[in-house]
Amino acid sequence: MEPELRIFQIHDKCTGCGACVMACQHDCLDLQSDNEGFLYPQMAHADKCVQCRLCENVCHVLKNRYMPRPQWWEKSAVFMFWHKDACILENSTSGGAFTLFANYIQAMEGVVFASKYNRQKARLEFDCTDRHQLSMFRGSRYFESNTNNIFPEVKKQLNAGRHVLFCGTPCHVSSLKSYLMGREYNNLITMDFICHGVPSNKYFSEYLSGIRGFEKIDNVNFRKKDFSRNIGWNDLNLYLVRDGRIKYMPAPSSSFYQGFLENILLRKSCYQCNIINNTAADITIGDFWGIKYYKPELDNNRGISLIILHSDKVKELFRSLKDKGHTEPLPYSAIEYAFRPRQYPVVPREEAMTRIRRKGLNKFLSRKYLFSKMKYNIGSSFPILLKIYKWIKK
């Protein structure tokens, strides 16, 4: 008889972090994808379960181990930042905040844990800078990341005394803290980011299957800059790499991107998530889109980061790092837009999933966003057509 564990009773709230699987000392659990491609714990070996409930004790959803921070902005320090190094700035999603702290950790002979794309497994997953260059962890990838049994390795490095930076979504950071059973490590810096939510890796792979020549890819970035081509921070695009070939797809021309932005492809737990307002992280980073209203003259389309320092240890650290870029303190009023409670409507998602099951992802997306894609293509072609028309008129 399969044990009645509470981790199987929170399906719509489960974030797929895998902390329960990693904590199980009897190899009872496994992370498996559901029919939408999202990861959930499954009982792999019920006969081995001794009902110790450790899986429940490390579940950040069941234990609600978010650090309660009502009025957190009264104690947190808030800054806008962009890196002085033009190469770092160009290869960062926004202003280079992640690289600023990651470089510090590496200079201390520490290790950085974050997500990268694994081309062999065709998935986004957590890994570390002991095995890969830091550049592999830069950029934005808007689909679910497999935690890849990384928490025990994080704990091992911490216990060995190494400096560690762990960067992930707010639920990833919350789940790591829960896995560590609330123990505080002076050598650990946790970083989360202002998260929109995540589609599944399965749906992204299905979307790629409809792009000729890029069905399999080496890397992906949803926010790639290229200053030489005048592609900057404000120019949302899907960037694909395969065998040295590159494909840029502006967001309006990508149906997957549009589905992500319209919140119809996200994980169920994302529709009721408000972890970012109760973050367990030392640092929260994100795009400072508020610059358009706060000081629009500073927006040169190169990228500006929002940095929020929650703990005293990172406030002290930032004082020694801030000269590596333009740094300016911000009032809460300048960033309030990013922290309003989110309640995405669930009905459009359920309707979308029903149609995807019936028609398939690519057919559904291509039909849903046909006219918006046509509108973009016509609009982007108009300047070229105008030049041709003027040339003919001559």
Tab-separated table of C-alpha atoms in Angstrom:
chain	number	residue	atom	x	y	z
A	1	MET	CA	0.000	0.000	0.000
A	2	GLU	CA	1.382	3.394	-1.005
A	3	PRO	CA	2.016	5.735	1.968
A	4	GLU	CA	-0.305	8.744	2.221
A	5	LEU	CA	2.206	11.572	2.132
A	6	ARG	CA	1.120	15.191	2.134
A	7	ILE	CA	3.574	16.075	-0.631
A	8	PHE	CA	1.170	14.283	-3.009
A	9	GLN	CA	-1.773	16.386	-1.845
A	10	ILE	CA	-0.518	19.835	-2.876
A	11	HIS	CA	-0.439	19.360	-6.650
A	12	ASP	CA	-1.598	22.868	-7.612
A	13	LYS	CA	0.835	24.488	-5.165
A	14	CYS	CA	3.842	22.215	-5.740
A	15	THR	CA	6.733	24.095	-7.377
A	16	GLY	CA	8.613	20.997	-8.570
A	17	CYS	CA	11.755	21.928	-6.631
A	18	GLY	CA	12.611	18.315	-5.801
A	19	ALA	CA	13.701	19.025	-2.222
A	20	CYS	CA	11.570	16.092	-1.027
A	21	VAL	CA	13.262	13.748	-3.499
A	22	MET	CA	16.759	14.919	-2.526
A	23	ALA	CA	16.013	14.649	1.197
A	24	CYS	CA	14.692	11.071	1.071
A	25	GLN	CA	17.341	8.781	2.522
A	26	HIS	CA	15.651	5.604	1.305
A	27	ASP	CA	15.465	6.397	-2.429
A	28	CYS	CA	11.664	6.204	-2.377
A	29	LEU	CA	10.864	9.248	-4.494
A	30	ASP	CA	11.558	10.493	-7.982
A	31	LEU	CA	10.752	13.633	-10.002
A	32	GLN	CA	8.603	12.884	-13.034
A	33	SER	CA	6.930	15.066	-15.648
A	34	ASP	CA	3.150	15.165	-15.861
A	35	ASN	CA	1.290	15.294	-19.187
A	36	GLU	CA	1.983	19.038	-19.414
A	37	GLY	CA	5.686	18.473	-18.838
A	38	PHE	CA	5.903	19.947	-15.322
A	39	LEU	CA	7.944	18.157	-12.671
A	40	TYR	CA	6.247	16.561	-9.638
A	41	PRO	CA	7.435	14.064	-6.995
A	42	GLN	CA	6.294	10.500	-7.556
A	43	MET	CA	6.570	7.396	-5.383
A	44	ALA	CA	9.208	5.236	-7.053
A	45	HIS	CA	9.680	2.544	-4.373
A	46	ALA	CA	6.774	2.444	-1.920
A	47	ASP	CA	8.163	-0.684	-0.274
A	48	LYS	CA	11.226	1.280	0.916
A	49	CYS	CA	9.249	4.070	2.597
A	50	VAL	CA	9.454	4.055	6.411
A	51	GLN	CA	7.138	7.091	6.702
A	52	CYS	CA	9.802	9.190	8.408
A	53	ARG	CA	8.093	12.284	6.930
A	54	LEU	CA	11.423	13.948	6.133
A	55	CYS	CA	10.085	14.708	2.663
A	56	GLU	CA	7.250	16.665	4.259
A	57	ASN	CA	9.574	18.458	6.670
A	58	VAL	CA	11.721	19.890	3.861
A	59	CYS	CA	8.776	20.900	1.668
A	60	HIS	CA	8.793	24.685	1.563
A	61	VAL	CA	5.130	24.743	0.533
A	62	LEU	CA	3.917	22.585	3.418
A	63	LYS	CA	6.147	24.316	5.948
A	64	ASN	CA	5.615	27.780	4.453
A	65	ARG	CA	9.239	28.563	5.194
A	66	TYR	CA	9.269	31.900	3.452
A	67	MET	CA	10.917	34.518	5.621
A	68	PRO	CA	8.017	36.780	6.642
A	69	ARG	CA	9.010	40.263	5.603
A	70	PRO	CA	6.055	42.592	5.990
A	71	GLN	CA	7.139	46.078	4.905
A	72	TRP	CA	10.451	44.520	3.809
A	73	TRP	CA	11.448	47.672	1.937
A	74	GLU	CA	11.858	49.471	5.259
A	75	LYS	CA	14.883	47.276	6.058
A	76	SER	CA	16.117	46.392	2.563
A	77	ALA	CA	18.441	48.575	0.504
A	78	VAL	CA	17.333	49.195	-3.085
A	79	PHE	CA	19.558	50.263	-6.000
A	80	MET	CA	19.676	50.591	-9.743
A	81	PHE	CA	22.917	49.310	-11.247
A	82	TRP	CA	24.679	48.769	-14.541
A	83	HIS	CA	28.172	47.363	-14.954
A	84	LYS	CA	31.052	49.477	-16.258
A	85	ASP	CA	32.427	46.534	-18.246
A	86	ALA	CA	30.773	46.821	-21.687
A	87	CYS	CA	31.295	43.095	-22.429
A	88	ILE	CA	29.600	42.036	-19.179
A	89	LEU	CA	26.774	44.492	-19.832
A	90	GLU	CA	26.172	43.215	-23.368
A	91	ASN	CA	26.159	39.586	-22.274
A	92	SER	CA	23.835	40.151	-19.315
A	93	THR	CA	20.046	40.224	-19.402
A	94	SER	CA	19.868	43.646	-17.783
A	95	GLY	CA	22.692	45.489	-16.005
A	96	GLY	CA	25.044	42.681	-14.962
A	97	ALA	CA	23.995	42.315	-11.307
A	98	PHE	CA	24.293	38.504	-11.314
A	99	THR	CA	27.828	38.660	-12.736
A	100	LEU	CA	28.837	41.320	-10.196
A	101	PHE	CA	28.227	38.952	-7.274
A	102	ALA	CA	29.254	35.796	-9.144
A	103	ASN	CA	32.662	37.255	-9.978
A	104	TYR	CA	33.179	38.087	-6.314
A	105	ILE	CA	32.381	34.515	-5.267
A	106	GLN	CA	34.759	33.094	-7.859
A	107	ALA	CA	37.505	35.495	-6.769
A	108	MET	CA	37.097	33.995	-3.295
A	109	GLU	CA	37.623	30.527	-4.861
A	110	GLY	CA	33.972	29.797	-4.250
A	111	VAL	CA	31.326	28.211	-6.457
A	112	VAL	CA	28.202	29.546	-8.170
A	113	PHE	CA	25.069	27.417	-8.593
A	114	ALA	CA	22.512	28.513	-11.192
A	115	SER	CA	20.613	27.270	-14.260
A	116	LYS	CA	22.083	26.550	-17.683
A	117	TYR	CA	20.845	24.823	-20.830
A	118	ASN	CA	21.976	21.198	-21.231
A	119	ARG	CA	22.017	20.467	-24.955
A	120	GLN	CA	22.533	16.719	-24.485
A	121	LYS	CA	19.415	16.374	-22.345
A	122	ALA	CA	17.594	19.241	-24.124
A	123	ARG	CA	16.542	20.814	-20.857
A	124	LEU	CA	17.241	23.667	-18.465
A	125	GLU	CA	18.899	22.444	-15.280
A	126	PHE	CA	20.953	23.567	-12.301
A	127	ASP	CA	24.707	23.132	-12.385
A	128	CYS	CA	27.765	24.967	-11.081
A	129	THR	CA	30.887	26.892	-12.093
A	130	ASP	CA	33.137	24.051	-10.945
A	131	ARG	CA	32.087	22.294	-14.174
A	132	HIS	CA	31.148	25.141	-16.530
A	133	GLN	CA	32.179	28.679	-17.402
A	134	LEU	CA	30.195	31.462	-15.742
A	135	SER	CA	29.086	32.671	-19.169
A	136	MET	CA	26.908	29.550	-19.489
A	137	PHE	CA	24.761	30.749	-16.586
A	138	ARG	CA	24.139	34.279	-17.866
A	139	GLY	CA	20.978	35.226	-19.736
A	140	SER	CA	17.279	34.456	-19.320
A	141	ARG	CA	15.527	31.218	-20.179
A	142	TYR	CA	11.790	31.301	-19.663
A	143	PHE	CA	10.890	27.706	-18.888
A	144	GLU	CA	11.146	25.301	-15.949
A	145	SER	CA	14.579	24.350	-14.639
A	146	ASN	CA	15.308	20.884	-13.254
A	147	THR	CA	17.073	21.209	-9.892
A	148	ASN	CA	19.163	18.206	-10.967
A	149	ASN	CA	19.833	16.843	-7.451
A	150	ILE	CA	21.891	19.959	-6.721
A	151	PHE	CA	20.920	20.707	-3.099
A	152	PRO	CA	23.128	17.989	-1.530
A	153	GLU	CA	26.070	19.363	-3.523
A	154	VAL	CA	25.339	22.897	-2.311
A	155	LYS	CA	25.271	21.625	1.272
A	156	LYS	CA	28.514	19.703	0.771
A	157	GLN	CA	30.325	22.803	-0.516
A	158	LEU	CA	28.968	24.896	2.353
A	159	ASN	CA	30.080	22.367	4.956
A	160	ALA	CA	33.517	22.327	3.328
A	161	GLY	CA	33.755	26.035	4.014
A	162	ARG	CA	33.593	27.292	0.433
A	163	HIS	CA	31.820	30.506	-0.465
A	164	VAL	CA	28.625	29.721	-2.375
A	165	LEU	CA	26.271	31.826	-4.479
A	166	PHE	CA	22.957	30.128	-5.270
A	167	CYS	CA	20.775	31.896	-7.825
A	168	GLY	CA	17.298	30.757	-8.803
A	169	THR	CA	13.611	31.620	-8.779
A	170	PRO	CA	12.098	32.666	-5.435
A	171	CYS	CA	10.697	29.147	-4.976
A	172	HIS	CA	14.114	27.605	-5.714
A	173	VAL	CA	15.735	29.717	-3.005
A	174	SER	CA	12.906	28.999	-0.580
A	175	SER	CA	13.226	25.266	-1.222
A	176	LEU	CA	17.007	25.302	-0.753
A	177	LYS	CA	16.612	27.085	2.592
A	178	SER	CA	14.004	24.518	3.570
A	179	TYR	CA	16.276	21.654	2.501
A	180	LEU	CA	18.992	23.126	4.744
A	181	MET	CA	16.406	22.973	7.572
A	182	GLY	CA	16.687	26.667	8.323
A	183	ARG	CA	20.405	26.530	9.158
A	184	GLU	CA	22.158	29.823	8.393
A	185	TYR	CA	25.536	29.702	6.662
A	186	ASN	CA	27.758	32.781	6.689
A	187	ASN	CA	29.423	31.501	3.511
A	188	LEU	CA	26.134	31.247	1.584
A	189	ILE	CA	24.608	34.034	-0.497
A	190	THR	CA	21.204	33.316	-1.981
A	191	MET	CA	19.866	35.336	-4.901
A	192	ASP	CA	16.433	35.256	-6.466
A	193	PHE	CA	14.895	37.354	-9.200
A	194	ILE	CA	11.552	38.958	-9.943
A	195	CYS	CA	9.870	35.979	-11.559
A	196	HIS	CA	7.044	35.972	-14.110
A	197	GLY	CA	6.381	32.219	-13.865
A	198	VAL	CA	7.557	29.233	-15.929
A	199	PRO	CA	6.220	27.154	-18.826
A	200	SER	CA	7.395	23.547	-18.994
A	201	ASN	CA	10.553	22.280	-20.658
A	202	LYS	CA	8.390	19.852	-22.620
A	203	TYR	CA	6.386	22.640	-24.244
A	204	PHE	CA	9.521	24.572	-25.139
A	205	SER	CA	10.993	21.472	-26.799
A	206	GLU	CA	7.732	20.931	-28.682
A	207	TYR	CA	7.827	24.535	-29.840
A	208	LEU	CA	11.374	24.072	-31.139
A	209	SER	CA	10.261	21.040	-33.151
A	210	GLY	CA	8.352	23.450	-35.391
A	211	ILE	CA	11.374	25.669	-36.157
A	212	ARG	CA	13.213	24.279	-39.182
A	213	GLY	CA	16.921	23.847	-38.576
A	214	PHE	CA	16.623	24.505	-34.843
A	215	GLU	CA	14.685	21.457	-33.667
A	216	LYS	CA	17.717	20.673	-31.480
A	217	ILE	CA	19.759	23.549	-30.076
A	218	ASP	CA	23.052	24.157	-28.287
A	219	ASN	CA	21.869	27.158	-26.285
A	220	VAL	CA	18.962	29.547	-25.863
A	221	ASN	CA	18.399	33.019	-24.465
A	222	PHE	CA	15.126	34.929	-24.271
A	223	ARG	CA	16.837	38.291	-23.735
A	224	LYS	CA	19.965	38.348	-25.901
A	225	LYS	CA	21.604	41.692	-26.613
A	226	ASP	CA	23.813	42.450	-29.611
A	227	PHE	CA	24.945	46.052	-29.582
A	228	SER	CA	26.604	45.698	-33.009
A	229	ARG	CA	23.167	44.908	-34.484
A	230	ASN	CA	21.409	47.543	-32.389
A	231	ILE	CA	19.614	44.866	-30.347
A	232	GLY	CA	19.414	46.099	-26.782
A	233	TRP	CA	17.747	45.702	-23.423
A	234	ASN	CA	14.276	46.748	-24.544
A	235	ASP	CA	14.278	44.480	-27.595
A	236	LEU	CA	12.730	41.240	-26.335
A	237	ASN	CA	13.773	38.327	-28.501
A	238	LEU	CA	14.264	34.582	-28.607
A	239	TYR	CA	17.878	33.719	-29.451
A	240	LEU	CA	18.716	30.185	-30.595
A	241	VAL	CA	22.132	28.650	-31.315
A	242	ARG	CA	22.873	25.421	-33.182
A	243	ASP	CA	26.213	24.318	-34.688
A	244	GLY	CA	27.444	27.901	-34.818
A	245	ARG	CA	24.289	29.139	-36.538
A	246	ILE	CA	22.207	31.826	-34.845
A	247	LYS	CA	18.519	32.659	-35.064
A	248	TYR	CA	16.985	35.818	-33.591
A	249	MET	CA	13.210	35.860	-33.206
A	250	PRO	CA	11.693	39.132	-31.916
A	251	ALA	CA	9.152	38.359	-29.185
A	252	PRO	CA	6.099	39.363	-31.282
A	253	SER	CA	7.111	36.822	-33.940
A	254	SER	CA	7.450	33.941	-31.446
A	255	SER	CA	4.168	32.302	-30.452
A	256	PHE	CA	5.825	30.577	-27.462
A	257	TYR	CA	7.098	33.932	-26.208
A	258	GLN	CA	3.610	35.400	-26.585
A	259	GLY	CA	2.059	32.490	-24.681
A	260	PHE	CA	4.577	33.043	-21.896
A	261	LEU	CA	3.888	36.771	-21.696
A	262	GLU	CA	0.116	36.200	-21.690
A	263	ASN	CA	0.418	33.650	-18.838
A	264	ILE	CA	-1.363	30.754	-20.563
A	265	LEU	CA	1.514	28.237	-20.417
A	266	LEU	CA	2.710	28.597	-16.830
A	267	ARG	CA	2.952	26.019	-14.068
A	268	LYS	CA	-0.195	25.843	-11.910
A	269	SER	CA	1.619	27.010	-8.777
A	270	CYS	CA	2.664	30.210	-10.573
A	271	TYR	CA	-0.953	31.398	-10.704
A	272	GLN	CA	-1.171	31.757	-6.938
A	273	CYS	CA	2.452	32.572	-6.147
A	274	ASN	CA	3.473	35.548	-4.068
A	275	ILE	CA	6.803	34.241	-2.751
A	276	ILE	CA	8.692	37.234	-4.119
A	277	ASN	CA	7.029	39.402	-1.474
A	278	ASN	CA	8.153	36.977	1.245
A	279	THR	CA	11.521	36.130	-0.209
A	280	ALA	CA	13.998	33.924	1.606
A	281	ALA	CA	16.902	35.318	-0.456
A	282	ASP	CA	19.711	37.631	0.595
A	283	ILE	CA	19.460	39.465	-2.734
A	284	THR	CA	16.669	40.029	-5.231
A	285	ILE	CA	17.578	41.169	-8.742
A	286	GLY	CA	15.585	42.031	-11.836
A	287	ASP	CA	15.127	44.480	-14.675
A	288	PHE	CA	14.554	48.031	-13.544
A	289	TRP	CA	11.736	48.732	-16.000
A	290	GLY	CA	10.680	51.566	-13.717
A	291	ILE	CA	13.505	53.662	-15.168
A	292	LYS	CA	11.082	54.708	-17.919
A	293	TYR	CA	9.120	56.672	-15.324
A	294	TYR	CA	11.781	57.380	-12.698
A	295	LYS	CA	14.621	58.773	-14.831
A	296	PRO	CA	13.898	58.021	-18.503
A	297	GLU	CA	16.963	60.001	-19.622
A	298	LEU	CA	19.180	57.210	-18.198
A	299	ASP	CA	17.633	54.487	-20.358
A	300	ASN	CA	20.074	54.024	-23.248
A	301	ASN	CA	18.777	50.511	-24.066
A	302	ARG	CA	21.971	48.941	-22.702
A	303	GLY	CA	20.385	47.449	-19.572
A	304	ILE	CA	19.703	48.495	-15.989
A	305	SER	CA	19.451	46.093	-13.060
A	306	LEU	CA	17.334	46.408	-9.966
A	307	ILE	CA	19.221	45.182	-6.885
A	308	ILE	CA	17.494	44.695	-3.535
A	309	LEU	CA	19.713	43.790	-0.587
A	310	HIS	CA	17.814	42.089	2.218
A	311	SER	CA	20.467	40.785	4.621
A	312	ASP	CA	23.174	42.719	6.437
A	313	LYS	CA	25.983	40.561	5.038
A	314	VAL	CA	25.208	41.468	1.431
A	315	LYS	CA	24.663	45.140	2.257
A	316	GLU	CA	28.220	45.242	3.580
A	317	LEU	CA	29.500	43.287	0.584
A	318	PHE	CA	27.777	45.570	-1.925
A	319	ARG	CA	29.543	48.594	-0.488
A	320	SER	CA	32.819	47.042	-1.675
A	321	LEU	CA	31.458	46.132	-5.132
A	322	LYS	CA	29.259	49.055	-6.171
A	323	ASP	CA	32.116	51.021	-7.751
A	324	LYS	CA	32.270	48.424	-10.528
A	325	GLY	CA	29.275	50.101	-12.127
A	326	HIS	CA	26.849	52.973	-11.985
A	327	THR	CA	24.978	52.651	-8.699
A	328	GLU	CA	22.125	54.784	-7.462
A	329	PRO	CA	19.810	54.220	-4.480
A	330	LEU	CA	16.090	54.008	-5.205
A	331	PRO	CA	12.971	54.795	-3.178
A	332	TYR	CA	10.392	52.055	-2.835
A	333	SER	CA	7.961	54.111	-4.894
A	334	ALA	CA	10.210	53.572	-7.928
A	335	ILE	CA	9.914	49.768	-7.724
A	336	GLU	CA	6.474	49.273	-6.193
A	337	TYR	CA	5.076	48.228	-9.586
A	338	ALA	CA	7.137	45.022	-9.481
A	339	PHE	CA	5.800	43.818	-6.134
A	340	ARG	CA	2.064	44.117	-6.431
A	341	PRO	CA	0.300	40.852	-5.516
A	342	ARG	CA	-0.116	38.665	-8.593
A	343	GLN	CA	-3.160	36.595	-9.297
A	344	TYR	CA	-3.020	35.466	-12.904
A	345	PRO	CA	-6.435	34.349	-14.247
A	346	VAL	CA	-6.550	30.556	-14.336
A	347	VAL	CA	-9.414	30.148	-16.833
A	348	PRO	CA	-7.387	31.170	-19.936
A	349	ARG	CA	-4.712	28.665	-18.928
A	350	GLU	CA	-7.151	25.796	-18.542
A	351	GLU	CA	-8.773	26.619	-21.866
A	352	ALA	CA	-5.346	26.724	-23.501
A	353	MET	CA	-4.278	23.390	-21.999
A	354	THR	CA	-7.517	21.750	-23.185
A	355	ARG	CA	-6.893	22.942	-26.733
A	356	ILE	CA	-3.221	21.957	-26.602
A	357	ARG	CA	-4.187	18.413	-25.601
A	358	ARG	CA	-6.634	18.302	-28.492
A	359	LYS	CA	-4.646	20.018	-31.245
A	360	GLY	CA	-1.012	19.936	-30.131
A	361	LEU	CA	1.053	22.868	-28.910
A	362	ASN	CA	2.346	24.285	-32.184
A	363	LYS	CA	-0.986	24.144	-33.990
A	364	PHE	CA	-2.681	25.842	-31.039
A	365	LEU	CA	-0.038	28.580	-30.731
A	366	SER	CA	0.180	29.239	-34.474
A	367	ARG	CA	-3.581	29.752	-34.713
A	368	LYS	CA	-3.890	31.806	-31.536
A	369	TYR	CA	-1.132	34.234	-32.487
A	370	LEU	CA	-1.524	34.190	-36.278
A	371	PHE	CA	-2.826	37.755	-36.597
A	372	SER	CA	-0.417	39.270	-34.065
A	373	LYS	CA	2.475	37.642	-35.948
A	374	MET	CA	1.131	38.901	-39.284
A	375	LYS	CA	0.745	42.390	-37.820
A	376	TYR	CA	4.351	42.339	-36.616
A	377	ASN	CA	5.696	41.022	-39.941
A	378	ILE	CA	3.824	43.682	-41.908
A	379	GLY	CA	4.957	46.414	-39.529
A	380	SER	CA	8.600	45.334	-39.624
A	381	SER	CA	8.542	45.077	-43.440
A	382	PHE	CA	6.946	48.481	-44.006
A	383	PRO	CA	10.175	50.562	-43.788
A	384	ILE	CA	11.840	48.275	-46.354
A	385	LEU	CA	8.837	48.409	-48.679
A	386	LEU	CA	8.778	52.194	-48.354
A	387	LYS	CA	12.426	52.432	-49.384
A	388	ILE	CA	11.782	50.180	-52.391
A	389	TYR	CA	8.779	52.292	-53.379
A	390	LYS	CA	10.799	55.519	-53.191
A	391	TRP	CA	13.597	53.915	-55.230
A	392	ILE	CA	11.125	52.842	-57.948
A	393	LYS	CA	9.571	56.308	-58.009
A	394	LYS	CA	12.962	57.782	-58.818
